[in-house]
JSON list of C-alpha atoms in Angstrom, two decimals:
[
{"chain": "I", "resi": 288, "resn": "MET", "atom": "CA", "xyz": [14.13, -1.88, 17.84]},
{"chain": "I", "resi": 289, "resn": "LYS", "atom": "CA", "xyz": [17.60, -3.40, 17.97]},
{"chain": "I", "resi": 290, "resn": "LEU", "atom": "CA", "xyz": [20.07, -4.02, 15.13]},
{"chain": "I", "resi": 291, "resn": "ARG", "atom": "CA", "xyz": [23.12, -6.13, 15.80]},
{"chain": "I", "resi": 292, "resn": "GLY", "atom": "CA", "xyz": [25.71, -7.99, 13.75]},
{"chain": "I", "resi": 293, "resn": "THR", "atom": "CA", "xyz": [25.90, -11.78, 13.58]},
{"chain": "I", "resi": 294, "resn": "LEU", "atom": "CA", "xyz": [28.20, -14.27, 11.87]},
{"chain": "I", "resi": 295, "resn": "GLY", "atom": "CA", "xyz": [25.80, -14.50, 8.91]},
{"chain": "I", "resi": 296, "resn": "GLY", "atom": "CA", "xyz": [25.03, -10.80, 8.53]},
{"chain": "I", "resi": 297, "resn": "MET", "atom": "CA", "xyz": [22.70, -8.68, 10.64]},
{"chain": "I", "resi": 298, "resn": "ASN", "atom": "CA", "xyz": [19.83, -9.36, 13.02]},
{"chain": "I", "resi": 299, "resn": "LEU", "atom": "CA", "xyz": [16.96, -6.88, 13.29]},
{"chain": "I", "resi": 300, "resn": "LEU", "atom": "CA", "xyz": [14.68, -7.17, 16.33]},
{"chain": "I", "resi": 301, "resn": "LEU", "atom": "CA", "xyz": [11.29, -5.45, 16.30]},
{"chain": "I", "resi": 302, "resn": "GLU", "atom": "CA", "xyz": [10.01, -4.92, 19.83]},
{"chain": "I", "resi": 303, "resn": "PRO", "atom": "CA", "xyz": [6.51, -4.20, 21.20]},
{"chain": "I", "resi": 304, "resn": "GLY", "atom": "CA", "xyz": [5.74, -0.54, 20.68]},
{"chain": "I", "resi": 305, "resn": "ASP", "atom": "CA", "xyz": [7.79, -0.17, 17.53]},
{"chain": "I", "resi": 306, "resn": "THR", "atom": "CA", "xyz": [5.82, 1.71, 14.89]},
{"chain": "I", "resi": 307, "resn": "ALA", "atom": "CA", "xyz": [6.32, 2.30, 11.20]},
{"chain": "I", "resi": 308, "resn": "ASP", "atom": "CA", "xyz": [7.53, 5.85, 11.91]},
{"chain": "I", "resi": 309, "resn": "SER", "atom": "CA", "xyz": [9.97, 4.86, 14.66]},
{"chain": "I", "resi": 310, "resn": "VAL", "atom": "CA", "xyz": [11.44, 2.04, 12.56]},
{"chain": "I", "resi": 311, "resn": "HIS", "atom": "CA", "xyz": [11.83, 4.38, 9.59]},
{"chain": "I", "resi": 312, "resn": "GLU", "atom": "CA", "xyz": [13.65, 6.99, 11.69]},
{"chain": "I", "resi": 313, "resn": "SER", "atom": "CA", "xyz": [15.99, 4.39, 13.19]},
{"chain": "I", "resi": 314, "resn": "LEU", "atom": "CA", "xyz": [16.87, 2.63, 9.94]},
{"chain": "I", "resi": 315, "resn": "ALA", "atom": "CA", "xyz": [17.20, 5.79, 7.83]},
{"chain": "I", "resi": 316, "resn": "VAL", "atom": "CA", "xyz": [20.53, 6.54, 9.52]},
{"chain": "I", "resi": 317, "resn": "ARG", "atom": "CA", "xyz": [21.76, 2.93, 9.41]},
{"chain": "I", "resi": 318, "resn": "ALA", "atom": "CA", "xyz": [21.33, 2.13, 5.73]},
{"chain": "I", "resi": 319, "resn": "ASP", "atom": "CA", "xyz": [25.01, 1.19, 5.44]},
{"chain": "I", "resi": 320, "resn": "LEU", "atom": "CA", "xyz": [24.43, -1.72, 7.83]},
{"chain": "I", "resi": 321, "resn": "LEU", "atom": "CA", "xyz": [21.48, -3.19, 5.90]},
{"chain": "I", "resi": 322, "resn": "GLY", "atom": "CA", "xyz": [23.24, -4.09, 2.66]},
{"chain": "I", "resi": 323, "resn": "THR", "atom": "CA", "xyz": [23.73, -7.70, 3.70]},
{"chain": "I", "resi": 324, "resn": "HIS", "atom": "CA", "xyz": [21.70, -10.73, 4.78]},
{"chain": "I", "resi": 325, "resn": "VAL", "atom": "CA", "xyz": [19.30, -9.56, 7.49]},
{"chain": "I", "resi": 326, "resn": "THR", "atom": "CA", "xyz": [17.32, -11.87, 9.77]},
{"chain": "I", "resi": 327, "resn": "LEU", "atom": "CA", "xyz": [14.22, -10.30, 11.30]},
{"chain": "I", "resi": 328, "resn": "GLU", "atom": "CA", "xyz": [12.79, -11.15, 14.70]},
{"chain": "I", "resi": 329, "resn": "VAL", "atom": "CA", "xyz": [9.44, -9.95, 15.99]},
{"chain": "I", "resi": 330, "resn": "GLN", "atom": "CA", "xyz": [9.02, -9.82, 19.76]},
{"chain": "I", "resi": 331, "resn": "GLY", "atom": "CA", "xyz": [5.58, -9.60, 21.32]},
{"chain": "I", "resi": 332, "resn": "ASP", "atom": "CA", "xyz": [2.66, -8.08, 19.43]},
{"chain": "I", "resi": 333, "resn": "ALA", "atom": "CA", "xyz": [3.89, -6.95, 16.02]},
{"chain": "I", "resi": 334, "resn": "ASP", "atom": "CA", "xyz": [2.80, -3.98, 13.99]},
{"chain": "I", "resi": 335, "resn": "PRO", "atom": "CA", "xyz": [2.57, -5.24, 10.37]},
{"chain": "I", "resi": 336, "resn": "GLN", "atom": "CA", "xyz": [3.37, -1.77, 9.05]},
{"chain": "I", "resi": 337, "resn": "ALA", "atom": "CA", "xyz": [6.59, -1.65, 11.08]},
{"chain": "I", "resi": 338, "resn": "LEU", "atom": "CA", "xyz": [7.65, -4.94, 9.49]},
{"chain": "I", "resi": 339, "resn": "GLU", "atom": "CA", "xyz": [6.82, -3.63, 6.02]},
{"chain": "I", "resi": 340, "resn": "VAL", "atom": "CA", "xyz": [8.94, -0.53, 6.62]},
{"chain": "I", "resi": 341, "resn": "ALA", "atom": "CA", "xyz": [11.87, -2.66, 7.82]},
{"chain": "I", "resi": 342, "resn": "LEU", "atom": "CA", "xyz": [11.66, -4.88, 4.73]},
{"chain": "I", "resi": 343, "resn": "ALA", "atom": "CA", "xyz": [11.53, -1.81, 2.47]},
{"chain": "I", "resi": 344, "resn": "HIS", "atom": "CA", "xyz": [14.68, -0.34, 4.07]},
{"chain": "I", "resi": 345, "resn": "ILE", "atom": "CA", "xyz": [16.56, -3.63, 3.70]},
{"chain": "I", "resi": 346, "resn": "ARG", "atom": "CA", "xyz": [15.70, -3.95, 0.01]},
{"chain": "I", "resi": 347, "resn": "ALA", "atom": "CA", "xyz": [16.47, -0.26, -0.64]},
{"chain": "I", "resi": 348, "resn": "ALA", "atom": "CA", "xyz": [19.93, -0.74, 0.89]},
{"chain": "I", "resi": 349, "resn": "GLY", "atom": "CA", "xyz": [20.59, -3.76, -1.36]},
{"chain": "I", "resi": 350, "resn": "GLY", "atom": "CA", "xyz": [20.26, -6.24, 1.47]},
{"chain": "I", "resi": 351, "resn": "THR", "atom": "CA", "xyz": [18.50, -9.61, 1.47]},
{"chain": "I", "resi": 352, "resn": "PRO", "atom": "CA", "xyz": [15.72, -10.27, 3.99]},
{"chain": "I", "resi": 353, "resn": "GLY", "atom": "CA", "xyz": [16.23, -13.62, 5.65]},
{"chain": "I", "resi": 354, "resn": "ARG", "atom": "CA", "xyz": [13.92, -15.59, 7.90]},
{"chain": "I", "resi": 355, "resn": "ILE", "atom": "CA", "xyz": [11.29, -13.78, 9.92]},
{"chain": "I", "resi": 356, "resn": "ARG", "atom": "CA", "xyz": [11.20, -15.22, 13.42]},
{"chain": "I", "resi": 357, "resn": "ALA", "atom": "CA", "xyz": [7.99, -14.49, 15.25]},
{"chain": "I", "resi": 358, "resn": "PRO", "atom": "CA", "xyz": [7.23, -17.09, 17.92]},
{"chain": "I", "resi": 359, "resn": "ARG", "atom": "CA", "xyz": [3.57, -17.13, 18.90]},
{"chain": "I", "resi": 360, "resn": "VAL", "atom": "CA", "xyz": [3.00, -13.98, 16.84]},
{"chain": "I", "resi": 361, "resn": "THR", "atom": "CA", "xyz": [1.01, -13.66, 13.65]},
{"chain": "I", "resi": 362, "resn": "VAL", "atom": "CA", "xyz": [2.16, -11.00, 11.23]},
{"chain": "I", "resi": 363, "resn": "THR", "atom": "CA", "xyz": [0.03, -10.15, 8.24]},
{"chain": "I", "resi": 364, "resn": "ALA", "atom": "CA", "xyz": [1.98, -10.40, 5.00]},
{"chain": "I", "resi": 365, "resn": "PRO", "atom": "CA", "xyz": [2.19, -7.20, 2.92]},
{"chain": "I", "resi": 366, "resn": "ALA", "atom": "CA", "xyz": [-0.53, -7.09, 0.27]},
{"chain": "I", "resi": 367, "resn": "PRO", "atom": "CA", "xyz": [0.59, -7.11, -3.38]},
{"chain": "I", "resi": 368, "resn": "ALA", "atom": "CA", "xyz": [0.51, -3.82, -5.24]},
{"chain": "I", "resi": 369, "resn": "PRO", "atom": "CA", "xyz": [-2.91, -3.33, -6.85]},
{"chain": "I", "resi": 370, "resn": "GLU", "atom": "CA", "xyz": [-1.42, -2.75, -10.30]},
{"chain": "I", "resi": 371, "resn": "ALA", "atom": "CA", "xyz": [0.56, -5.99, -10.22]},
{"chain": "I", "resi": 372, "resn": "ARG", "atom": "CA", "xyz": [-1.05, -8.62, -12.43]},
{"chain": "I", "resi": 373, "resn": "PRO", "atom": "CA", "xyz": [-0.32, -12.27, -11.67]},
{"chain": "I", "resi": 374, "resn": "PRO", "atom": "CA", "xyz": [1.34, -14.13, -14.53]},
{"chain": "I", "resi": 375, "resn": "LEU", "atom": "CA", "xyz": [-0.71, -16.49, -16.63]},
{"chain": "I", "resi": 376, "resn": "PRO", "atom": "CA", "xyz": [-0.72, -19.89, -14.87]},
{"chain": "I", "resi": 377, "resn": "PRO", "atom": "CA", "xyz": [0.72, -22.70, -16.98]},
{"chain": "I", "resi": 378, "resn": "ALA", "atom": "CA", "xyz": [-2.02, -24.51, -18.88]},
{"chain": "I", "resi": 379, "resn": "ARG", "atom": "CA", "xyz": [-2.05, -27.10, -21.63]},
{"chain": "I", "resi": 380, "resn": "THR", "atom": "CA", "xyz": [-2.62, -26.07, -25.22]},
{"chain": "I", "resi": 381, "resn": "VAL", "atom": "CA", "xyz": [-5.89, -27.50, -26.52]},
{"chain": "I", "resi": 382, "resn": "ILE", "atom": "CA", "xyz": [-6.11, -28.71, -30.14]},
{"chain": "I", "resi": 383, "resn": "VAL", "atom": "CA", "xyz": [-9.57, -28.60, -31.75]},
{"chain": "I", "resi": 384, "resn": "LEU", "atom": "CA", "xyz": [-9.71, -31.05, -34.66]},
{"chain": "I", "resi": 385, "resn": "ASN", "atom": "CA", "xyz": [-12.65, -29.63, -36.59]},
{"chain": "I", "resi": 386, "resn": "THR", "atom": "CA", "xyz": [-14.17, -26.45, -37.97]},
{"chain": "I", "resi": 387, "resn": "LEU", "atom": "CA", "xyz": [-16.17, -24.46, -35.41]},
{"chain": "I", "resi": 388, "resn": "ARG", "atom": "CA", "xyz": [-19.66, -23.59, -36.57]},
{"chain": "I", "resi": 389, "resn": "ALA", "atom": "CA", "xyz": [-22.17, -20.89, -35.59]},
{"chain": "I", "resi": 390, "resn": "GLY", "atom": "CA", "xyz": [-23.40, -21.22, -32.01]},
{"chain": "I", "resi": 391, "resn": "PHE", "atom": "CA", "xyz": [-20.18, -22.76, -30.69]},
{"chain": "I", "resi": 392, "resn": "ARG", "atom": "CA", "xyz": [-18.51, -21.05, -27.72]},
{"chain": "I", "resi": 393, "resn": "GLY", "atom": "CA", "xyz": [-15.34, -22.45, -26.19]},
{"chain": "I", "resi": 394, "resn": "GLU", "atom": "CA", "xyz": [-13.32, -21.20, -23.21]},
{"chain": "I", "resi": 395, "resn": "TYR", "atom": "CA", "xyz": [-9.78, -22.43, -22.62]},
{"chain": "I", "resi": 396, "resn": "PRO", "atom": "CA", "xyz": [-7.40, -21.58, -19.74]},
{"chain": "I", "resi": 397, "resn": "GLY", "atom": "CA", "xyz": [-4.36, -21.78, -22.01]},
{"chain": "I", "resi": 398, "resn": "SER", "atom": "CA", "xyz": [-3.81, -21.48, -25.76]},
{"chain": "I", "resi": 399, "resn": "VAL", "atom": "CA", "xyz": [-6.03, -23.11, -28.39]},
{"chain": "I", "resi": 400, "resn": "ILE", "atom": "CA", "xyz": [-5.25, -24.36, -31.92]},
{"chain": "I", "resi": 401, "resn": "VAL", "atom": "CA", "xyz": [-8.15, -24.92, -34.31]},
{"chain": "I", "resi": 402, "resn": "LEU", "atom": "CA", "xyz": [-7.41, -27.31, -37.21]},
{"chain": "I", "resi": 403, "resn": "GLY", "atom": "CA", "xyz": [-10.07, -25.79, -39.41]},
{"chain": "I", "resi": 404, "resn": "ASP", "atom": "CA", "xyz": [-12.11, -22.62, -39.75]},
{"chain": "I", "resi": 405, "resn": "VAL", "atom": "CA", "xyz": [-13.94, -20.56, -37.14]},
{"chain": "I", "resi": 406, "resn": "ASN", "atom": "CA", "xyz": [-17.22, -19.67, -38.83]},
{"chain": "I", "resi": 407, "resn": "PRO", "atom": "CA", "xyz": [-19.33, -16.55, -38.20]},
{"chain": "I", "resi": 408, "resn": "GLY", "atom": "CA", "xyz": [-21.35, -16.95, -35.02]},
{"chain": "I", "resi": 409, "resn": "ALA", "atom": "CA", "xyz": [-18.68, -19.05, -33.27]},
{"chain": "I", "resi": 410, "resn": "GLU", "atom": "CA", "xyz": [-16.64, -17.65, -30.37]},
{"chain": "I", "resi": 411, "resn": "ILE", "atom": "CA", "xyz": [-13.32, -18.62, -28.80]},
{"chain": "I", "resi": 412, "resn": "VAL", "atom": "CA", "xyz": [-12.03, -17.29, -25.48]},
{"chain": "I", "resi": 413, "resn": "ALA", "atom": "CA", "xyz": [-8.49, -18.30, -24.48]},
{"chain": "I", "resi": 414, "resn": "GLY", "atom": "CA", "xyz": [-6.16, -17.34, -21.67]},
{"chain": "I", "resi": 415, "resn": "GLY", "atom": "CA", "xyz": [-3.26, -17.67, -24.12]},
{"chain": "I", "resi": 416, "resn": "ASP", "atom": "CA", "xyz": [-2.97, -17.53, -27.90]},
{"chain": "I", "resi": 417, "resn": "VAL", "atom": "CA", "xyz": [-5.68, -18.27, -30.47]},
{"chain": "I", "resi": 418, "resn": "ILE", "atom": "CA", "xyz": [-4.28, -20.06, -33.53]},
{"chain": "I", "resi": 419, "resn": "VAL", "atom": "CA", "xyz": [-6.62, -20.92, -36.41]},
{"chain": "I", "resi": 420, "resn": "ILE", "atom": "CA", "xyz": [-5.16, -22.98, -39.25]},
{"chain": "I", "resi": 421, "resn": "GLY", "atom": "CA", "xyz": [-8.06, -21.92, -41.47]},
{"chain": "I", "resi": 422, "resn": "ALA", "atom": "CA", "xyz": [-10.04, -18.69, -41.68]},
{"chain": "I", "resi": 423, "resn": "LEU", "atom": "CA", "xyz": [-11.12, -16.82, -38.57]},
{"chain": "I", "resi": 424, "resn": "ARG", "atom": "CA", "xyz": [-14.54, -15.32, -39.23]},
{"chain": "I", "resi": 425, "resn": "GLY", "atom": "CA", "xyz": [-16.03, -15.70, -35.76]},
{"chain": "I", "resi": 426, "resn": "VAL", "atom": "CA", "xyz": [-15.19, -13.83, -32.54]},
{"chain": "I", "resi": 427, "resn": "ALA", "atom": "CA", "xyz": [-11.82, -14.50, -30.90]},
{"chain": "I", "resi": 428, "resn": "HIS", "atom": "CA", "xyz": [-10.53, -13.32, -27.53]},
{"chain": "I", "resi": 429, "resn": "ALA", "atom": "CA", "xyz": [-6.89, -14.11, -26.80]},
{"chain": "I", "resi": 430, "resn": "GLY", "atom": "CA", "xyz": [-5.22, -13.34, -23.47]},
{"chain": "I", "resi": 431, "resn": "SER", "atom": "CA", "xyz": [-8.47, -13.24, -21.51]},
{"chain": "I", "resi": 432, "resn": "GLY", "atom": "CA", "xyz": [-7.83, -11.97, -17.99]},
{"chain": "I", "resi": 433, "resn": "GLY", "atom": "CA", "xyz": [-5.68, -9.12, -19.27]},
{"chain": "I", "resi": 434, "resn": "HIS", "atom": "CA", "xyz": [-2.65, -11.01, -20.62]},
{"chain": "I", "resi": 435, "resn": "SER", "atom": "CA", "xyz": [-1.59, -8.57, -23.31]},
{"chain": "I", "resi": 436, "resn": "ASP", "atom": "CA", "xyz": [1.28, -10.61, -24.77]},
{"chain": "I", "resi": 437, "resn": "ALA", "atom": "CA", "xyz": [-1.10, -13.12, -26.40]},
{"chain": "I", "resi": 438, "resn": "ILE", "atom": "CA", "xyz": [-1.63, -13.25, -30.18]},
{"chain": "I", "resi": 439, "resn": "VAL", "atom": "CA", "xyz": [-4.31, -14.19, -32.69]},
{"chain": "I", "resi": 440, "resn": "TRP", "atom": "CA", "xyz": [-3.13, -16.03, -35.84]},
{"chain": "I", "resi": 441, "resn": "ALA", "atom": "CA", "xyz": [-5.27, -17.22, -38.73]},
{"chain": "I", "resi": 442, "resn": "ARG", "atom": "CA", "xyz": [-5.38, -17.76, -42.53]},
{"chain": "I", "resi": 443, "resn": "PRO", "atom": "CA", "xyz": [-6.77, -15.06, -42.79]},
{"chain": "I", "resi": 444, "resn": "ILE", "atom": "CA", "xyz": [-8.19, -13.01, -39.91]},
{"chain": "I", "resi": 445, "resn": "ALA", "atom": "CA", "xyz": [-11.59, -12.05, -41.30]},
{"chain": "I", "resi": 446, "resn": "SER", "atom": "CA", "xyz": [-13.55, -11.56, -38.10]},
{"chain": "I", "resi": 447, "resn": "THR", "atom": "CA", "xyz": [-15.93, -8.76, -37.19]},
{"chain": "I", "resi": 448, "resn": "GLN", "atom": "CA", "xyz": [-14.35, -8.60, -33.73]},
{"chain": "I", "resi": 449, "resn": "ILE", "atom": "CA", "xyz": [-11.20, -9.76, -32.00]},
{"chain": "I", "resi": 450, "resn": "ARG", "atom": "CA", "xyz": [-9.90, -9.06, -28.52]},
{"chain": "I", "resi": 451, "resn": "ILE", "atom": "CA", "xyz": [-6.43, -9.32, -27.04]},
{"chain": "I", "resi": 452, "resn": "GLY", "atom": "CA", "xyz": [-6.14, -8.78, -23.31]},
{"chain": "I", "resi": 453, "resn": "ASP", "atom": "CA", "xyz": [-8.38, -5.81, -22.53]},
{"chain": "I", "resi": 454, "resn": "ALA", "atom": "CA", "xyz": [-8.23, -4.31, -26.03]},
{"chain": "I", "resi": 455, "resn": "VAL", "atom": "CA", "xyz": [-11.01, -4.72, -28.59]},
{"chain": "I", "resi": 456, "resn": "ALA", "atom": "CA", "xyz": [-10.97, -4.23, -32.36]},
{"chain": "I", "resi": 457, "resn": "ARG", "atom": "CA", "xyz": [-14.29, -4.14, -34.22]},
{"chain": "I", "resi": 458, "resn": "ALA", "atom": "CA", "xyz": [-14.92, -3.93, -37.96]},
{"chain": "I", "resi": 459, "resn": "PRO", "atom": "CA", "xyz": [-17.49, -1.48, -39.34]},
{"chain": "I", "resi": 460, "resn": "GLU", "atom": "CA", "xyz": [-20.59, -3.00, -40.90]},
{"chain": "I", "resi": 461, "resn": "GLY", "atom": "CA", "xyz": [-19.73, -4.73, -44.15]},
{"chain": "I", "resi": 462, "resn": "SER", "atom": "CA", "xyz": [-15.98, -4.24, -43.85]},
{"chain": "I", "resi": 463, "resn": "SER", "atom": "CA", "xyz": [-13.03, -6.02, -42.30]},
{"chain": "I", "resi": 464, "resn": "LEU", "atom": "CA", "xyz": [-10.67, -5.15, -39.48]},
{"chain": "I", "resi": 465, "resn": "ASN", "atom": "CA", "xyz": [-7.72, -2.97, -40.43]},
{"chain": "I", "resi": 466, "resn": "ASN", "atom": "CA", "xyz": [-5.93, -4.76, -43.28]},
{"chain": "I", "resi": 467, "resn": "MET", "atom": "CA", "xyz": [-7.90, -8.02, -42.84]},
{"chain": "I", "resi": 468, "resn": "ARG", "atom": "CA", "xyz": [-8.68, -9.91, -46.02]},
{"chain": "I", "resi": 469, "resn": "HIS", "atom": "CA", "xyz": [-11.23, -12.49, -46.96]},
{"chain": "I", "resi": 470, "resn": "ARG", "atom": "CA", "xyz": [-9.85, -14.28, -50.02]},
{"chain": "I", "resi": 471, "resn": "ASP", "atom": "CA", "xyz": [-10.77, -17.94, -49.90]},
{"chain": "I", "resi": 472, "resn": "GLU", "atom": "CA", "xyz": [-8.92, -18.73, -53.11]},
{"chain": "I", "resi": 473, "resn": "GLN", "atom": "CA", "xyz": [-5.60, -17.44, -51.74]},
{"chain": "I", "resi": 474, "resn": "PRO", "atom": "CA", "xyz": [-5.65, -17.62, -47.92]},
{"chain": "I", "resi": 475, "resn": "THR", "atom": "CA", "xyz": [-3.12, -15.29, -46.33]},
{"chain": "I", "resi": 476, "resn": "ALA", "atom": "CA", "xyz": [-1.67, -15.86, -42.87]},
{"chain": "I", "resi": 477, "resn": "GLU", "atom": "CA", "xyz": [-2.14, -12.87, -40.56]},
{"chain": "I", "resi": 478, "resn": "ILE", "atom": "CA", "xyz": [-1.12, -12.22, -36.97]},
{"chain": "I", "resi": 479, "resn": "ALA", "atom": "CA", "xyz": [-2.72, -9.80, -34.53]},
{"chain": "I", "resi": 480, "resn": "ARG", "atom": "CA", "xyz": [-0.90, -8.52, -31.47]},
{"chain": "I", "resi": 481, "resn": "LEU", "atom": "CA", "xyz": [-1.04, -5.55, -29.12]},
{"chain": "I", "resi": 482, "resn": "ASN", "atom": "CA", "xyz": [1.20, -2.60, -29.92]},
{"chain": "I", "resi": 483, "resn": "ALA", "atom": "CA", "xyz": [1.06, 0.33, -27.50]},
{"chain": "I", "resi": 484, "resn": "GLY", "atom": "CA", "xyz": [-2.39, -0.78, -26.37]},
{"chain": "I", "resi": 485, "resn": "VAL", "atom": "CA", "xyz": [-3.78, -0.99, -29.93]},
{"chain": "I", "resi": 486, "resn": "ILE", "atom": "CA", "xyz": [-4.45, -4.22, -31.82]},
{"chain": "I", "resi": 487, "resn": "GLN", "atom": "CA", "xyz": [-2.22, -4.35, -34.91]},
{"chain": "I", "resi": 488, "resn": "ILE", "atom": "CA", "xyz": [-2.66, -6.94, -37.66]},
{"chain": "I", "resi": 489, "resn": "ASP", "atom": "CA", "xyz": [0.21, -7.85, -39.99]},
{"chain": "I", "resi": 490, "resn": "THR", "atom": "CA", "xyz": [0.46, -10.18, -42.97]},
{"chain": "I", "resi": 491, "resn": "GLN", "atom": "CA", "xyz": [2.89, -13.07, -42.65]},
{"chain": "I", "resi": 492, "resn": "LYS", "atom": "CA", "xyz": [4.71, -13.91, -45.85]}
]
């Protein structure tokens, strides 16, 4: 391994035989040189773990990894951390113009707005928010795929089950969820969102 200064910062050369351990030992005592723009070059057969260690040292020192030059060499990119969840891809909001009746099941990659009611026996699954201008009495799943910042909004939320991300809230037999109401004569807007991993439903005045 060789580290040398250039006009634009530093140049780090990984040579055949460099290992993750040897790169770590060499860079641990040169952290003060890595806090700048660093171009990496890989010579010969590259050890992917050695490259990962070099990138980690550069970022830890506050430096910026530049181009990785590896002529005729294939280096496997570091895998993403298993706990990292990809953000929700942008998707159009779908507007449903009618009431959804029993037996209906709709899946939407983004958010969905229903200009009517969602009757018992109907089900909506959305990657984003679920907005129901009328009463929600069917099953709703917002933020499918684990997107916990999604919401469910309806006038009112009177469903036996709603889901947001990976959380589920179910109503006991013959009752309603939390503070859910079912008052057709005076519909009340309610919003459900995740709070510390638990679905919380609030009245909107």
